[in-house]
Short mmCIF file of C-alpha atoms in Angstrom, two decimals:
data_model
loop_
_atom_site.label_atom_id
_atom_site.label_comp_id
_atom_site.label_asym_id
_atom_site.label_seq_id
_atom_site.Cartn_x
_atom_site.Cartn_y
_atom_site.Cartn_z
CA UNK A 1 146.60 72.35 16.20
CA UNK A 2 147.80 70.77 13.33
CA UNK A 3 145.25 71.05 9.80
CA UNK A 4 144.00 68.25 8.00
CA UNK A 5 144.34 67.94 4.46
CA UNK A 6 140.59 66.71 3.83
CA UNK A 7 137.74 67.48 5.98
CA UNK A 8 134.50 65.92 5.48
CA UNK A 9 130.73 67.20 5.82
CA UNK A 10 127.83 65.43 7.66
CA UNK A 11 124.61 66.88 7.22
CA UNK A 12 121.71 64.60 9.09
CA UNK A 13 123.61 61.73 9.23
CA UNK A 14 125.04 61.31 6.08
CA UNK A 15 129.01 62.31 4.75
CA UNK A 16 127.39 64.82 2.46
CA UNK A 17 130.65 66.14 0.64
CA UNK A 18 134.67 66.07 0.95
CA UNK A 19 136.52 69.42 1.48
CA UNK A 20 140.09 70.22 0.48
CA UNK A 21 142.37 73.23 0.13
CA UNK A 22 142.19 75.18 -3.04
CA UNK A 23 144.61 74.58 -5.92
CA UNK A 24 148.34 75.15 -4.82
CA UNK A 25 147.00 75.40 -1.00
CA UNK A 26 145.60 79.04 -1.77
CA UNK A 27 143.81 79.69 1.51
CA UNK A 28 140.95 81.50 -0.74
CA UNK A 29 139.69 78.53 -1.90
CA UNK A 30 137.89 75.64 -0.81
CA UNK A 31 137.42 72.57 -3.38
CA UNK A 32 134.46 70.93 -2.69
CA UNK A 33 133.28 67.22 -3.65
CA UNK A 34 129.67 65.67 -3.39
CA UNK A 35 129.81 62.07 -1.68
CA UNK A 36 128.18 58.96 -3.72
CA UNK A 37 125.91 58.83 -0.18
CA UNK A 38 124.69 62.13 -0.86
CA UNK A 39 123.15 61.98 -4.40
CA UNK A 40 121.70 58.65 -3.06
CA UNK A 41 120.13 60.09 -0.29
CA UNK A 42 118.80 63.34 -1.43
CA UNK A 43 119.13 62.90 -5.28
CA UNK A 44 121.18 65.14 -7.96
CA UNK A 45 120.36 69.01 -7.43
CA UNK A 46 119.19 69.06 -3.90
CA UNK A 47 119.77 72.33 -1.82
CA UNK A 48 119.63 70.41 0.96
CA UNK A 49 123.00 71.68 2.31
CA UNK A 50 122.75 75.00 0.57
CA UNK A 51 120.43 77.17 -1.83
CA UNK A 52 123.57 77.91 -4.13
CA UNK A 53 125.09 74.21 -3.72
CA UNK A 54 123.23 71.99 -5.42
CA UNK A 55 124.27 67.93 -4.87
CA UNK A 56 126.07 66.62 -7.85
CA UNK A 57 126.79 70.20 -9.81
CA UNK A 58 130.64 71.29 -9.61
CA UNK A 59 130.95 74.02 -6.85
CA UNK A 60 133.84 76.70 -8.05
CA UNK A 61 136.32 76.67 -5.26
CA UNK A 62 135.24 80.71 -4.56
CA UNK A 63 131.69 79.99 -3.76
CA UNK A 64 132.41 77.08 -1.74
CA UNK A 65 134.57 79.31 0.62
CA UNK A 66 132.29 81.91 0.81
CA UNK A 67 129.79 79.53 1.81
CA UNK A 68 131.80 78.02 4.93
CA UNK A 69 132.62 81.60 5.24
CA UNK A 70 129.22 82.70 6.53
CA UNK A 71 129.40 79.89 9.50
CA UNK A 72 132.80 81.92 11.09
CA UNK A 73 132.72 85.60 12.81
CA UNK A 74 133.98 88.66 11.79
CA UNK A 75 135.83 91.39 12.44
CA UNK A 76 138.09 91.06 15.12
CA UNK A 77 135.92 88.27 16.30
CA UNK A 78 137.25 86.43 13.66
CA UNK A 79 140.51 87.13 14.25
CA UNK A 80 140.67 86.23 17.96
CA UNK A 81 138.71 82.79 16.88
CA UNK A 82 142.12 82.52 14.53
CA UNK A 83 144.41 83.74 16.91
CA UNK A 84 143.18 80.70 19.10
CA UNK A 85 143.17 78.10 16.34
CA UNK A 86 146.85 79.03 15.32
CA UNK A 87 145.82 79.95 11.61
CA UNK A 88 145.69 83.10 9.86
CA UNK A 89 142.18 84.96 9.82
CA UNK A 90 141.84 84.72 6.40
CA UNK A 91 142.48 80.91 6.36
CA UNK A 92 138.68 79.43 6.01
CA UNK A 93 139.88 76.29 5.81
CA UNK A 94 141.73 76.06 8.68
CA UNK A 95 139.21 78.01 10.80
CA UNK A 96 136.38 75.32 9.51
CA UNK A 97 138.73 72.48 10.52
CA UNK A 98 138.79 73.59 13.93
CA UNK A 99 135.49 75.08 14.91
CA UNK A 100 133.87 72.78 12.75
CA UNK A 101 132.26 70.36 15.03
CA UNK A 102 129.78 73.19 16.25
CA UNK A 103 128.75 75.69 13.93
CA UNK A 104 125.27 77.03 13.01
CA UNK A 105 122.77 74.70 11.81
CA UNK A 106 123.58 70.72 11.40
CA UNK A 107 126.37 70.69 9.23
CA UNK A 108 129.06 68.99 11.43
CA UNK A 109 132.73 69.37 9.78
CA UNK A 110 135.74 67.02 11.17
CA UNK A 111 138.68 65.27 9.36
CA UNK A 112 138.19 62.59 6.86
CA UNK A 113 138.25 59.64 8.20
CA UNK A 114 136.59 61.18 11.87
CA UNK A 115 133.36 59.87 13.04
CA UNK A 116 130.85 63.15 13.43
CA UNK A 117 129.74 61.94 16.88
CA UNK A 118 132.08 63.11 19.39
CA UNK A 119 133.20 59.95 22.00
CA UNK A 120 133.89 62.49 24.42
CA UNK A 121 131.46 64.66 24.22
CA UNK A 122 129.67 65.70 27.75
CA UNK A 123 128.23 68.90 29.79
CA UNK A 124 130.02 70.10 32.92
CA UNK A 125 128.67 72.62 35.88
CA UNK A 126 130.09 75.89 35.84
CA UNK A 127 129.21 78.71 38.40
CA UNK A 128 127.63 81.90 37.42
CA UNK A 129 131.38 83.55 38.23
CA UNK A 130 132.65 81.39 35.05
CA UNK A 131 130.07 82.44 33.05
CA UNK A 132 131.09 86.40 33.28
CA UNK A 133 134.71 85.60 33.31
CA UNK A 134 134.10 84.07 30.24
CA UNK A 135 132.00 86.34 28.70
CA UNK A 136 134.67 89.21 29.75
CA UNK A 137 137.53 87.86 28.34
CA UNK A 138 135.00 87.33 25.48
CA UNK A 139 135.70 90.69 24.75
CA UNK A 140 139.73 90.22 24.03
CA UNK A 141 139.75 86.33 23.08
CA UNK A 142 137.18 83.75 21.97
CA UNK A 143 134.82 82.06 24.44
CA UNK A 144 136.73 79.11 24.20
CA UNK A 145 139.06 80.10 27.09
CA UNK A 146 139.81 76.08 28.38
CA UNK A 147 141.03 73.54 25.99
CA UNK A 148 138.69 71.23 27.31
CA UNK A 149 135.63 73.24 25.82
CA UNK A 150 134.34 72.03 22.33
CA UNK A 151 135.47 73.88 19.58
CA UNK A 152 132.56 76.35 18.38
CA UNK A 153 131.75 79.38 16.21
CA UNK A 154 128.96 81.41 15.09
CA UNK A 155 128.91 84.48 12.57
CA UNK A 156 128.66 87.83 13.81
CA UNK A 157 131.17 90.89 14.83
CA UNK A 158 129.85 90.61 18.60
CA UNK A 159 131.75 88.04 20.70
CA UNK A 160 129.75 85.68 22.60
CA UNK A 161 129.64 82.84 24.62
CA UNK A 162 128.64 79.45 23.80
CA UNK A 163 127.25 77.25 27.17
CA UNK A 164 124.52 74.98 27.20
CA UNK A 165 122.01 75.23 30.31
CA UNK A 166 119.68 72.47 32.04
CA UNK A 167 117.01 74.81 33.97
CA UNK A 168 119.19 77.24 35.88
CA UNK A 169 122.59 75.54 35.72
CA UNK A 170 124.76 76.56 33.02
CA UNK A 171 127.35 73.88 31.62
CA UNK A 172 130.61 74.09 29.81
CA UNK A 173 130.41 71.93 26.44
CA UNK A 174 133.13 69.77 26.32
CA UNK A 175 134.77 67.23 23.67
CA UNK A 176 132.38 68.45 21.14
CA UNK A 177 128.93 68.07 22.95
CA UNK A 178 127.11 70.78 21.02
CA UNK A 179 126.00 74.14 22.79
CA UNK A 180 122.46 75.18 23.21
CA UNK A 181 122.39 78.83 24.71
CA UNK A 182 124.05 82.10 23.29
CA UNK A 183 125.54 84.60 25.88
CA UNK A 184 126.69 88.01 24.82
CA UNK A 185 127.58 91.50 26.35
CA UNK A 186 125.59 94.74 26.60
CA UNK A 187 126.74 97.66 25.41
CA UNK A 188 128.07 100.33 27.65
CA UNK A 189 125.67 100.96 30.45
CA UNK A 190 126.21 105.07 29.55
CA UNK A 191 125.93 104.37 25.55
CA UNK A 192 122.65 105.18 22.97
CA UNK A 193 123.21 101.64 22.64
CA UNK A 194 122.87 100.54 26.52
CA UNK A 195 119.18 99.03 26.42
CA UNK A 196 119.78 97.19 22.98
CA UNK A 197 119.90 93.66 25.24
CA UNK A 198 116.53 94.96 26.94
CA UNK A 199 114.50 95.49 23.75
CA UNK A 200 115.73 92.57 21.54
CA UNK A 201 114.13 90.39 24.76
CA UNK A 202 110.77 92.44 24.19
CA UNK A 203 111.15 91.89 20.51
CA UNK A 204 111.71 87.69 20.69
CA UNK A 205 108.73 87.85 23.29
CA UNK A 206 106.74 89.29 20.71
CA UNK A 207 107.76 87.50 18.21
CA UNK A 208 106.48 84.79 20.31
CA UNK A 209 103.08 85.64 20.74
CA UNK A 210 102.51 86.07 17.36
CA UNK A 211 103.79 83.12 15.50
CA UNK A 212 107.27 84.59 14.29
CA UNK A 213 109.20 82.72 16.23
CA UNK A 214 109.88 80.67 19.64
CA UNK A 215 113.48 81.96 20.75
CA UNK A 216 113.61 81.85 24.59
CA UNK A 217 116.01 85.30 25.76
CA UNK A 218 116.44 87.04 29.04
CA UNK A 219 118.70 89.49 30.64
CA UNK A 220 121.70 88.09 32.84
CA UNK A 221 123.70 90.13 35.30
CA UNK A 222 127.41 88.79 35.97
CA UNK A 223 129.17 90.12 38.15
CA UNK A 224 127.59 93.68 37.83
CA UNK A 225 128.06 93.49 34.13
CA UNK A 226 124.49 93.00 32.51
CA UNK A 227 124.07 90.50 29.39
CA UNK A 228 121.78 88.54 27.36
CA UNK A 229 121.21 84.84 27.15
CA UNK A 230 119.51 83.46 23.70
CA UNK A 231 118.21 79.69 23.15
CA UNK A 232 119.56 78.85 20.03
CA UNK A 233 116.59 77.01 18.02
CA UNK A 234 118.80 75.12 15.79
CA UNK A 235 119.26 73.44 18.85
CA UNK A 236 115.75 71.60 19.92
CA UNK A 237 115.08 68.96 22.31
CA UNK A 238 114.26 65.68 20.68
CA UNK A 239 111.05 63.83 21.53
CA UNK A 240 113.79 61.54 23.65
CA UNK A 241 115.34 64.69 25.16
CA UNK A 242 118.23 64.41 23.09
CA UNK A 243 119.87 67.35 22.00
CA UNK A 244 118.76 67.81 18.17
CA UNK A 245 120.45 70.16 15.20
CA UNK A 246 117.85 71.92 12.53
CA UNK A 247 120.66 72.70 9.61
CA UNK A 248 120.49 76.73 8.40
CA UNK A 249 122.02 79.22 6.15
CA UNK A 250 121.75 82.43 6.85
CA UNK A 251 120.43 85.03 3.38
CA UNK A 252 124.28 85.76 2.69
CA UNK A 253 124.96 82.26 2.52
CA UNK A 254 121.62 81.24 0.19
CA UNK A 255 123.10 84.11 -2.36
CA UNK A 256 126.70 83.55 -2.24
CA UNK A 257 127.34 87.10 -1.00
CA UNK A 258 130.83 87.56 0.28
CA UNK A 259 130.50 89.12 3.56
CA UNK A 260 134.20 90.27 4.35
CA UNK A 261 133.24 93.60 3.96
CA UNK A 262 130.81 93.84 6.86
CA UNK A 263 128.90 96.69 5.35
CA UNK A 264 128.17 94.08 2.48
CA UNK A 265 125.31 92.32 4.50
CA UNK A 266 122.99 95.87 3.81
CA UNK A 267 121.54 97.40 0.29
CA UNK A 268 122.37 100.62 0.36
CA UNK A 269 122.13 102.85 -3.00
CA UNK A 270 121.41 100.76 -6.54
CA UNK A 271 122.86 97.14 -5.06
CA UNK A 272 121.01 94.24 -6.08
CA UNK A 273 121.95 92.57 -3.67
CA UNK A 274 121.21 91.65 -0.93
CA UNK A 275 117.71 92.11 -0.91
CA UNK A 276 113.99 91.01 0.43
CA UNK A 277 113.49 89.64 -3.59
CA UNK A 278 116.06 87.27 -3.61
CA UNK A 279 115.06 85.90 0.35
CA UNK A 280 111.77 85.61 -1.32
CA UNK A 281 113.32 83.44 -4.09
CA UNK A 282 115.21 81.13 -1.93
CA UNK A 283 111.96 79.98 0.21
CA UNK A 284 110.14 79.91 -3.54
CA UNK A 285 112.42 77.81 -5.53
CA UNK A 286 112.41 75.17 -2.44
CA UNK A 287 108.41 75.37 -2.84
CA UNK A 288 107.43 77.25 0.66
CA UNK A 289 105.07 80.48 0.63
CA UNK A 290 106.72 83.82 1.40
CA UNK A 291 104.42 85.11 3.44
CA UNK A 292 106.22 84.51 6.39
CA UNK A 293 109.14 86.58 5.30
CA UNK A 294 106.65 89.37 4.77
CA UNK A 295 104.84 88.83 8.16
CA UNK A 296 108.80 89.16 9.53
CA UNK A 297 109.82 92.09 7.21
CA UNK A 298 106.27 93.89 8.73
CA UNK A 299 107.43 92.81 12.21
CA UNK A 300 110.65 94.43 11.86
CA UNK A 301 110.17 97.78 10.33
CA UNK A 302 106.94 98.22 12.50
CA UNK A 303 109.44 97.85 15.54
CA UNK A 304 112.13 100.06 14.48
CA UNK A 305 114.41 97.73 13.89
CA UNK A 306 117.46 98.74 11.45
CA UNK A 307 119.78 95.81 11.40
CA UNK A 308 117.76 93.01 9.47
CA UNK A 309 120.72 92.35 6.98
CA UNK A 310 121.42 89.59 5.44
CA UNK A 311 123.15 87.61 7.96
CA UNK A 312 119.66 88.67 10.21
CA UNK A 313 117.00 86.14 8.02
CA UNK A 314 117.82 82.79 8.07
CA UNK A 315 116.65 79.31 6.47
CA UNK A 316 115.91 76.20 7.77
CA UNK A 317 116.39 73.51 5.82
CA UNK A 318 114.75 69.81 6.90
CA UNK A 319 116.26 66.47 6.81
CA UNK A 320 114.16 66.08 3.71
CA UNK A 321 115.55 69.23 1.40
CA UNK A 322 112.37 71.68 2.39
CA UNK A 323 113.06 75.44 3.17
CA UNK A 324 111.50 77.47 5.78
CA UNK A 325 112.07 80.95 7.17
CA UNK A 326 114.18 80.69 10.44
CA UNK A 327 112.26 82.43 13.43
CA UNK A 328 112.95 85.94 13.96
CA UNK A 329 116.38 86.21 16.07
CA UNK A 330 118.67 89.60 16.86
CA UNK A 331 115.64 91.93 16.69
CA UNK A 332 115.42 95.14 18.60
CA UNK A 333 114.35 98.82 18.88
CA UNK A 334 116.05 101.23 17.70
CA UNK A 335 114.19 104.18 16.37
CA UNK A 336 113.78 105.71 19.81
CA UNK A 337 118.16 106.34 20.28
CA UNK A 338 119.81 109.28 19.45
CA UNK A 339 122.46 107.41 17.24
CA UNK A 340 119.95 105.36 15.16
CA UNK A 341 120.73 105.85 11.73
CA UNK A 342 116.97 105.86 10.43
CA UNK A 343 117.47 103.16 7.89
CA UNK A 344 116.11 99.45 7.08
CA UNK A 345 119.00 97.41 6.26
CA UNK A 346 117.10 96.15 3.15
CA UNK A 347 115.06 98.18 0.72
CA UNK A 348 111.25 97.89 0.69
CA UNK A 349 110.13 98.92 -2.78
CA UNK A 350 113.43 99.98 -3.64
CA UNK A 351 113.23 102.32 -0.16
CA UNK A 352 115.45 102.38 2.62
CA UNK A 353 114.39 105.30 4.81
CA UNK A 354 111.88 104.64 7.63
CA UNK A 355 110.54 107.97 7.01
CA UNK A 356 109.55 106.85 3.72
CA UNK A 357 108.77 103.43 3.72
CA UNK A 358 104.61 103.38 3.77
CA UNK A 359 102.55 100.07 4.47
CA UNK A 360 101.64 100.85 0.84
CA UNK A 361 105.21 100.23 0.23
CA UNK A 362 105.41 96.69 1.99
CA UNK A 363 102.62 95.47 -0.05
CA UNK A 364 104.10 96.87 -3.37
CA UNK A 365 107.12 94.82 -2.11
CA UNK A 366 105.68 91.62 -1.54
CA UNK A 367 103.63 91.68 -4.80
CA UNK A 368 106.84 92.51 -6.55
CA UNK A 369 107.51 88.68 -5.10
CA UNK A 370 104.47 87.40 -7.13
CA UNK A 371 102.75 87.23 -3.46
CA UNK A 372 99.12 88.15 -4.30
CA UNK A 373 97.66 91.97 -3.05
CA UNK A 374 94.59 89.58 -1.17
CA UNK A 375 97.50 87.87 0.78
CA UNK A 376 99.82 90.36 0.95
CA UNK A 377 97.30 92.98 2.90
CA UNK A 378 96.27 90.45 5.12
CA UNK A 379 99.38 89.59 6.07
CA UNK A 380 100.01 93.00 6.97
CA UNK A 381 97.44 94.04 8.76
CA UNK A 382 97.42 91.02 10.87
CA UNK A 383 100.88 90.97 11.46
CA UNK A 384 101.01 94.72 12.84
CA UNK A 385 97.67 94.34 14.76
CA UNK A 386 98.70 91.09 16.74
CA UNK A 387 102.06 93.15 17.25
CA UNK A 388 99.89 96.36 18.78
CA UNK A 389 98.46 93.87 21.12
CA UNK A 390 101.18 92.06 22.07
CA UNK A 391 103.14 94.99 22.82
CA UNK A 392 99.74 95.85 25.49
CA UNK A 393 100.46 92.66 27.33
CA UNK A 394 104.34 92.89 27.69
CA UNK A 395 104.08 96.96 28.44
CA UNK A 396 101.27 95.61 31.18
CA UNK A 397 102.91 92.56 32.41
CA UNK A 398 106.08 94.55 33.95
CA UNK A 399 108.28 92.20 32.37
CA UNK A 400 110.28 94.36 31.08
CA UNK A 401 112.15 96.30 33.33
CA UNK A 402 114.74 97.31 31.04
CA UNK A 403 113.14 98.97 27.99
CA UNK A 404 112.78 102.83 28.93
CA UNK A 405 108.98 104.51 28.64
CA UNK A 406 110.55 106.17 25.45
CA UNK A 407 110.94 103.21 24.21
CA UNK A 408 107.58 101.87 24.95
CA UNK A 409 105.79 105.15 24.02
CA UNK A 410 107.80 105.51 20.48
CA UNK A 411 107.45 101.96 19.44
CA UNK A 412 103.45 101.74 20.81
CA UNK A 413 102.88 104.90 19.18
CA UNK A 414 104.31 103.79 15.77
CA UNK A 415 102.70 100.86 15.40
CA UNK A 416 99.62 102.15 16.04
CA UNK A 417 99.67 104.42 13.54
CA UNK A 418 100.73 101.36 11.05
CA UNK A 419 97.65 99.56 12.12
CA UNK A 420 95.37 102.72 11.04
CA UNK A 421 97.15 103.13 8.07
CA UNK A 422 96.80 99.03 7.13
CA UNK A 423 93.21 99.26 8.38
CA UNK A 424 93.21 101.62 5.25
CA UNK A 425 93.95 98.92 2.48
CA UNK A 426 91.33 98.28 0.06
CA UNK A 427 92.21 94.94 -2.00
CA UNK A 428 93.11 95.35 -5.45
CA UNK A 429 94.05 98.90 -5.09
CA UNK A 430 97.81 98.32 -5.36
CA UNK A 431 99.90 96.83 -8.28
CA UNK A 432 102.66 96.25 -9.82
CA UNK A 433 104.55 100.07 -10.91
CA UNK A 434 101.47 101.92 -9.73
CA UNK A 435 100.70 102.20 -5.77
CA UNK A 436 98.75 104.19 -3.75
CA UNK A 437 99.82 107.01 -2.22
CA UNK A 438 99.29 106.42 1.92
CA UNK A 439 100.23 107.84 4.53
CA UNK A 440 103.87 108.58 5.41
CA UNK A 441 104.88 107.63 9.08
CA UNK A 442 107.86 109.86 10.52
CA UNK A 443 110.23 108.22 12.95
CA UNK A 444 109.71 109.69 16.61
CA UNK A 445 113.21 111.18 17.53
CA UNK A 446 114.25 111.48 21.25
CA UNK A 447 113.01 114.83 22.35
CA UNK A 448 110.56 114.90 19.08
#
């Protein structure tokens, strides 16, 4: 396809900003210019689009393209989505022109001069034997396998498939209609990594029944070849049953953190970023509490989980510029494989080790937020014990035929031991530089 010199940004409605090629066509770059509709609507320094692009203040060309960055894959991903679009991986622009129409959150990119509501835009039937040929040639090439299919992209190194569904008929999203259900692959049935699909269903159910979050996910098999499907909830259903979009960024994005470097999206040693701090920042300097990133930071470690990186906690930002932390989304268990690697992508009180971390040191960290002990403890405790018993009723409702009794036993028996040691917490104990010293929970290896 042939690239556009301009593109232009709606957000909600409104042309929010003009995008052009950087200075001498330097593929690098993305200039970026606000729209007279946009300081109108949402007023000079609004985040509405992005916590590190506020309306009206000159974006450098850099953070701009680092920005539109974090809405494309990567890895190889990346450079099948390229391969398919006829421009070269490293080539935001041109990757943004095309896939543009249906990325993550509301944002809707198309040429200038392009109306942001598709004309053509409509759902088609496809069989369940279209749905795993797609997803297996997923593996090699995009999911966008028929020129028909809307253009579409989401960030990640995992290929996937983008369909929507209406009950149990899965469509094809054509001439733009936006998609509405995430497909992707297992692992190798014969990997460490085989019931990963299995447990990040247990962990969204959970999730579920405790407030966290309201992502529907279950396990497909195509064709013998076993997957998951994931409601996307930027996607809701309007009170008229229209198909809505909630705009997001994901932690990467509200930081301007370059993510080319995959292993970028984790703290690991001294790095300041990224970190829980600065996700705490972004939902306080748009006025929203961050005890919901704490009750999800609790929810995570307490379930093993070691890939909550920064692409992994997400913002939601409303029509009217207000932040809120995303649901959780691509949560598992991990702690009970042989290959885990026994670390939380971001530090907790400057600790990345599960082995380490305390519930001691997930208070120290959210009062290093300016969240107060009081609040903090609660927060903890309640998060972990509504976990404990919503782990009960999934391990007793059969549901979940996937996740091994290893599984069950090592996350069950961790978080139980969390609750004893929250049950613990005296208020006022803990501050700032000086904690207490709790109890230290060691992971439960396979064969432990």
């Amino acid at each position: 396809m042939t690239v556009p010199d301009e593109l232009s940004v709606w957000l909600y409605g409104t042309h929010i900003a003009s995008l052009s090629r950087g200075p001498r066509g330097r593929t690098d770059r993305i200039v970026l210019s606000w729209t007279p509709e946009a300081e109108a609507r949402w007023g000079i320094g609004s985040r509405v689009l992005s916590n590190i692009l506020p309306i009206g203040e000159d974006v450098h060309p850099i953070k701009a393209r680092v920005f539109f960055d974090g809405y494309l894959p990567e890895g190889q991903s990346r450079t099948h989505h390229a391969v398919e679009a006829g421009v070269e991986p490293t080539d935001t622009f041109g990757l943004i022109a095309t896939y543009g129409r249906d990325l993550a959150g509301a944002a809707i990119v198309v040429a200038s001069g392009e109306s942001p509501e598709p004309t053509q835009a409509r759902y088609e039937p496809i069989d369940i034997e279209e749905v795993s040929r797609r997803l297996a040639k997923a593996t090699l090439h995009t999911g966008r396998l028929d020129a028909r299919d809307s253009f579409a992209s989401l960030p990640g190194m995992v290929p996937k498939v983008l369909l929507h569904r209406d009950g149990e008929t899965w469509l094809a999203c054509r001439g733009g209609a936006p998609s509405t259900w995430i497909v992707k692959r297992s692992h190798d049935a014969d990997g460490p990594a085989a019931d990963v699909i299995d447990t990040e269903v247990l962990a969204l159910r959970c999730a579920e029944r405790i407030g966290l979050g309201n992502v529907r996910a279950e396990i497909l098999t195509l064709d013998g070849m076993r997957a998951i499907a994931v409601a996307r909830y930027d996607r809701p259903r309007t009170r008229g049953g229209a198909i809505g979009r909630v705009h997001q960024e994901d932690l990467a994005q509200a930081i301007g953190l370059n993510t080319d470097d995959a292993n970028r999206k984790f703290q690991r040693g001294p790095a300041q970023m990224p970190s829980l701090r600065q996700a705490a920042r972004v939902l306080s300097s748009a006025g929203a509490d961050p005890d919901p990133l704490l009750a999800l930071v609790t929810f995570s470690f307490a379930l093993g989980n070691t890939d909550m990186h920064a692409k992994n906690i997400s913002f939601l930002r409303s029509p009217r510029g207000r932040a809120l932390l995303a649901p959780a989304y691509d949560v598992s268990l991990h702690l009970h494989a042989k290959d885990n690697n026994g670390h939380f992508a971001l530090q907790v009180n400057a600790k990345s080790s599960f082995d380490e971390i305390s519930v001691d040191d997930l208070i120290l960290e959210a009062v290093g937020w300016e969240l107060p002990v009081g609040r903090a403890e609660q927060t903890v405790l309640r998060t972990l014990t509504d976990l404990e018993r919503a782990l009960e009723s999934e391990r007793v409702s059969g549901s979940n035929p996937g996740v091994s009794d290893l599984a069950w036993d090592n996350v069950q028996d961790r978080v139980g031991r969390l609750v004893v040691a929250a049950r613990g917490l005296t208020s006022g104990v803990v501050s700032p530089g000086r904690g207490r010293r709790g109890p230290r929970l060691q992971s439960r290896r396979p064969g432990a």
